[in-house]
Short mmCIF file of C-alpha atoms in Angstrom, two decimals:
data_model
loop_
_atom_site.label_atom_id
_atom_site.label_comp_id
_atom_site.label_asym_id
_atom_site.label_seq_id
_atom_site.Cartn_x
_atom_site.Cartn_y
_atom_site.Cartn_z
CA ILE A 1 130.39 157.55 103.20
CA ALA A 2 130.78 160.54 105.52
CA GLN A 3 134.49 161.03 104.94
CA ALA A 4 135.98 164.49 105.19
CA GLU A 5 136.76 166.28 101.95
CA GLU A 6 140.22 165.32 100.70
CA THR A 7 142.15 167.41 98.17
CA THR A 8 145.25 166.16 96.33
CA CYS A 9 147.31 168.32 93.98
CA GLY A 10 150.19 167.24 91.80
CA THR A 11 150.77 163.95 90.02
CA ASP A 12 147.66 161.79 89.70
CA ASP A 13 147.38 158.51 87.80
CA THR A 14 143.64 158.94 87.19
CA THR A 15 143.53 162.23 85.31
CA SER A 16 145.76 164.59 83.37
CA VAL A 17 143.07 167.26 82.88
CA ALA A 18 142.91 168.44 86.48
CA SER A 19 145.78 169.82 88.55
CA CYS A 20 143.95 168.86 91.75
CA THR A 21 141.47 166.13 92.66
CA VAL A 22 138.85 166.47 95.40
CA SER A 23 137.21 163.41 96.99
CA LYS A 24 134.01 164.10 98.91
CA GLY A 25 131.81 161.97 101.14
CA ASN A 26 128.02 161.77 101.19
CA PRO A 27 126.33 161.23 104.59
CA ASN A 28 122.96 160.74 102.83
CA LEU A 29 124.18 157.82 100.72
CA LYS A 30 121.89 154.77 100.83
CA PRO A 31 123.03 151.14 100.48
CA ARG A 32 122.62 149.48 97.12
CA LYS A 33 119.78 146.91 96.91
CA ALA A 34 119.15 144.44 94.10
CA HIS A 35 116.75 141.72 92.98
CA ASN A 36 118.57 139.06 90.94
CA PHE A 37 117.24 136.54 88.47
CA ASP A 38 119.49 133.86 86.98
CA VAL A 39 118.83 130.84 84.79
CA GLY A 40 121.54 128.57 83.42
CA LEU A 41 122.19 125.34 81.53
CA GLU A 42 125.19 123.02 81.96
CA LYS A 43 126.36 120.08 79.87
CA TYR A 44 129.16 117.72 80.92
CA PHE A 45 131.14 115.53 78.52
CA ASP A 46 134.45 113.67 78.09
CA ARG A 47 133.71 111.53 81.18
CA GLY A 48 133.27 114.60 83.36
CA ASN A 49 136.47 116.33 82.21
CA GLY A 50 134.64 118.79 79.99
CA MET A 51 131.76 121.19 80.53
CA VAL A 52 129.90 123.90 78.66
CA SER A 53 127.41 126.27 80.27
CA ALA A 54 125.28 129.27 79.42
CA THR A 55 123.68 131.59 81.98
CA PHE A 56 121.28 134.48 81.59
CA PHE A 57 121.14 137.01 84.41
CA ASP A 58 118.99 140.03 85.16
CA LYS A 59 119.48 142.47 88.04
CA ILE A 60 117.05 145.20 89.08
CA ILE A 61 118.96 147.61 91.31
CA SER A 62 117.60 150.37 93.52
CA ASP A 63 119.77 153.12 95.04
CA ASP A 64 122.69 152.12 92.82
CA ILE A 65 125.85 154.05 93.69
CA TYR A 66 127.84 156.09 91.19
CA ASN A 67 130.52 158.78 91.38
CA LEU A 68 129.42 162.26 90.31
CA THR A 69 132.37 164.00 88.65
CA ASN A 70 132.64 167.77 88.39
CA ILE A 71 135.47 169.69 86.68
CA TYR A 72 135.85 173.37 87.55
CA LEU A 73 138.37 176.23 87.69
CA GLN A 74 139.46 177.67 91.05
CA ASP A 75 142.31 180.12 91.73
CA GLY A 76 143.71 179.49 88.26
CA GLU A 77 143.86 175.70 88.80
CA ILE A 78 141.64 172.99 87.27
CA TYR A 79 139.93 170.85 89.91
CA GLN A 80 138.13 167.54 89.50
CA SER A 81 135.80 166.55 92.35
CA THR A 82 134.07 163.20 92.87
CA THR A 83 131.08 162.58 95.15
CA PRO A 84 129.28 159.22 95.64
CA MET A 85 125.58 159.50 94.79
CA ASN A 86 122.51 157.27 94.58
CA ALA A 87 120.83 156.59 91.26
CA SER A 88 117.05 156.40 90.92
CA GLY A 89 117.07 152.95 89.37
CA SER A 90 119.33 150.61 87.40
CA ILE A 91 119.00 147.44 85.37
CA LEU A 92 121.78 145.07 84.34
CA ARG A 93 121.23 142.00 82.17
CA GLY A 94 123.49 139.74 80.19
CA VAL A 95 124.61 136.29 79.11
CA GLU A 96 127.68 134.35 80.23
CA PHE A 97 129.09 131.43 78.25
CA SER A 98 131.74 129.08 79.68
CA ALA A 99 133.58 126.04 78.36
CA LEU A 100 136.41 123.87 79.65
CA ASP A 101 138.03 120.51 78.97
CA ARG A 102 140.76 119.15 81.22
CA SER A 103 141.68 116.21 78.99
CA ILE A 104 142.38 117.26 75.40
CA ARG A 105 144.72 115.09 73.34
CA PHE A 106 146.39 116.59 70.27
CA LEU A 107 149.40 115.19 68.38
CA GLY A 108 150.13 112.91 71.30
CA GLN A 109 150.16 115.79 73.80
CA PHE A 110 147.78 116.64 76.67
CA PHE A 111 146.15 120.03 77.09
CA ASP A 112 143.68 121.84 79.38
CA LEU A 113 141.49 124.49 77.80
CA SER A 114 139.07 126.91 79.45
CA MET A 115 137.30 130.10 78.45
CA ASN A 116 134.37 132.28 79.42
CA ALA A 117 132.76 135.26 77.79
CA THR A 118 130.16 137.65 79.20
CA TRP A 119 128.00 140.14 77.33
CA MET A 120 126.26 142.78 79.43
CA GLN A 121 123.74 145.54 78.83
CA GLY A 122 122.61 148.01 81.44
CA HIS A 123 121.14 151.43 82.03
CA MET A 124 120.80 153.76 84.98
CA HIS A 125 118.51 156.72 85.72
CA TYR A 126 119.78 159.51 87.92
CA TYR A 127 119.04 163.14 88.72
CA GLU A 128 121.32 166.07 87.97
CA ASN A 129 120.13 169.59 88.88
CA GLY A 130 116.57 168.27 89.21
CA ILE A 131 116.55 166.73 85.73
CA MET A 132 116.17 162.97 85.20
CA LEU A 133 119.03 161.66 83.03
CA ARG A 134 119.81 158.22 81.64
CA SER A 135 123.15 156.46 81.29
CA ASN A 136 123.31 153.44 78.98
CA HIS A 137 125.92 151.84 81.21
CA LEU A 138 126.30 151.19 84.92
CA ILE A 139 129.46 152.19 86.77
CA TYR A 140 132.27 149.64 86.22
CA GLN A 141 130.12 147.73 83.69
CA PRO A 142 131.85 146.85 80.42
CA ASP A 143 129.87 145.49 77.47
CA VAL A 144 132.18 142.49 77.03
CA LEU A 145 134.46 140.40 79.25
CA VAL A 146 136.46 137.48 77.82
CA ASN A 147 138.93 135.21 79.63
CA GLY A 148 140.79 132.16 78.36
CA ALA A 149 143.57 129.79 79.36
CA VAL A 150 145.38 126.87 77.75
CA THR A 151 147.84 124.55 79.51
CA TRP A 152 150.24 122.14 77.79
CA HIS A 153 151.14 119.33 80.18
CA ILE A 154 154.65 117.90 79.71
CA PRO A 155 155.00 114.73 81.80
CA ALA A 156 158.60 114.15 80.68
CA ILE A 157 159.75 117.14 82.77
CA GLY A 158 156.98 117.01 85.37
CA GLY A 159 155.79 120.42 84.27
CA GLY A 160 153.95 122.40 81.67
CA LEU A 161 153.39 125.64 79.82
CA ARG A 162 150.36 127.87 80.41
CA ALA A 163 149.06 130.95 78.62
CA THR A 164 146.22 133.07 79.98
CA ALA A 165 144.54 136.00 78.27
CA ASN A 166 141.74 138.38 79.16
CA TYR A 167 139.90 141.19 77.44
CA ASN A 168 137.95 143.84 79.34
CA GLY A 169 135.83 146.33 77.45
CA LYS A 170 135.84 150.01 78.38
CA PHE A 171 133.64 151.06 81.29
CA LEU A 172 132.42 154.09 83.22
CA THR A 173 134.00 155.08 86.53
CA GLY A 174 132.11 158.36 87.05
CA LEU A 175 129.25 160.41 85.63
CA GLY A 176 129.90 164.09 85.00
CA THR A 177 127.60 167.04 85.51
CA THR A 178 127.45 166.92 81.70
CA PRO A 179 127.94 163.77 79.54
CA ASN A 180 131.20 165.19 78.16
CA GLU A 181 132.64 165.03 81.69
CA ASN A 182 131.96 161.29 82.07
CA THR A 183 135.11 159.39 83.08
CA GLY A 184 136.11 155.77 82.59
CA GLN A 185 138.77 153.24 81.72
CA GLY A 186 139.53 152.14 78.18
CA SER A 187 139.39 148.57 76.93
CA THR A 188 142.36 146.30 77.71
CA PHE A 189 143.82 143.01 76.52
CA MET A 190 146.44 141.21 78.62
CA LEU A 191 148.48 138.07 77.97
CA ASN A 192 150.42 136.16 80.65
CA MET A 193 152.71 133.12 80.35
CA ALA A 194 154.07 130.56 82.83
CA PHE A 195 156.42 127.56 82.54
CA TRP A 196 157.35 125.07 85.27
CA HIS A 197 159.34 121.84 85.61
CA LYS A 198 160.66 119.52 88.29
CA VAL A 199 164.29 119.69 89.37
CA TYR A 200 163.92 117.09 92.12
CA LYS A 201 161.21 114.71 93.34
CA THR A 202 159.54 117.33 95.50
CA VAL A 203 161.02 120.54 94.07
CA SER A 204 159.87 122.46 91.01
CA PHE A 205 160.95 125.73 89.41
CA LYS A 206 158.34 128.05 87.92
CA TYR A 207 158.92 131.05 85.64
CA GLU A 208 156.25 133.65 84.94
CA VAL A 209 155.91 136.63 82.66
CA GLN A 210 152.97 138.85 83.50
CA ASN A 211 151.67 141.37 80.97
CA LEU A 212 153.62 139.80 78.11
CA SER A 213 151.42 141.88 75.80
CA ASN A 214 152.79 145.08 77.42
CA THR A 215 149.27 146.31 78.08
CA HIS A 216 148.71 149.85 79.34
CA PHE A 217 145.61 151.38 80.91
CA ASN A 218 143.96 154.43 79.40
CA ASN A 219 141.83 156.72 81.55
CA VAL A 220 139.18 158.07 79.19
CA MET A 221 136.45 160.65 79.23
CA GLY A 222 133.60 161.97 77.09
CA SER A 223 129.98 161.10 76.38
CA LYS A 224 131.12 157.85 74.72
CA LEU A 225 134.46 157.62 76.57
CA GLN A 226 136.07 158.48 73.26
CA TYR A 227 138.91 160.72 74.52
CA THR A 228 142.08 159.49 76.24
CA ASP A 229 142.78 161.55 79.33
CA ASN A 230 145.80 159.76 80.77
CA THR A 231 147.82 156.61 80.11
CA ASN A 232 149.35 154.35 82.77
CA TYR A 233 152.19 152.14 81.56
CA LEU A 234 152.42 148.97 83.63
CA GLY A 235 155.43 147.31 82.04
CA ARG A 236 156.11 143.58 82.23
CA GLY A 237 156.72 141.53 85.36
CA VAL A 238 159.08 138.53 85.42
CA TYR A 239 158.92 136.14 88.39
CA PHE A 240 160.78 133.03 89.53
CA HIS A 241 159.28 130.59 92.06
CA VAL A 242 160.63 127.62 93.94
CA ILE A 243 157.83 125.17 94.73
CA ILE A 244 158.33 122.49 97.37
CA ASP A 245 155.79 119.68 97.64
CA TYR A 246 155.82 118.09 101.11
CA HIS A 247 153.25 115.39 100.29
#
């Protein structure tokens, strides 16, 4: 909160516009406070192996915290500074839907299936140079989040095959002194795979490929986060595990 000003020049994974980034503290920053309202419905089926649910949530937030971003020229270099600030008031509401079944039979095979999807809508009021402004998103709030997983159980080898996927819509990370200086992260989709099998009574091998979809992260900016500022390439990760069950 009251950290000393920190300046970094050179390579930065968060921006390609600025040559230097400046992180500032704010000793007057207030803690975020919220009043939450949630209502949900759940339905169980398949002898308790399956479930569907829907939840509506509403959050009224006071003193919400956001990063104020300012881009300026100094000594021939482009600087980007960020300062944590308090908003005047924020509201976040949305609906989350979830479903799972741990006992699906298809073509003589057994599967687990799960998924959840969340739709969110929010807005935030804040002051800039004495003028009340409105953002139609909160910081780090995407419009849509979707996650899913399916597992194929293979008793013959004491193992299985699992695929997981997630989608994250684009979201704000900082509000600029003008809307065109707003910063954020672009939408992403990622797919992961895993396969495992027994090699002995208590020993299993597991193989994983993370980011099979070769997803990369785009840092974006603009009033609608419509411009790509910088791209971070993650690459794929391949892992091998030895699992020993002592029970």
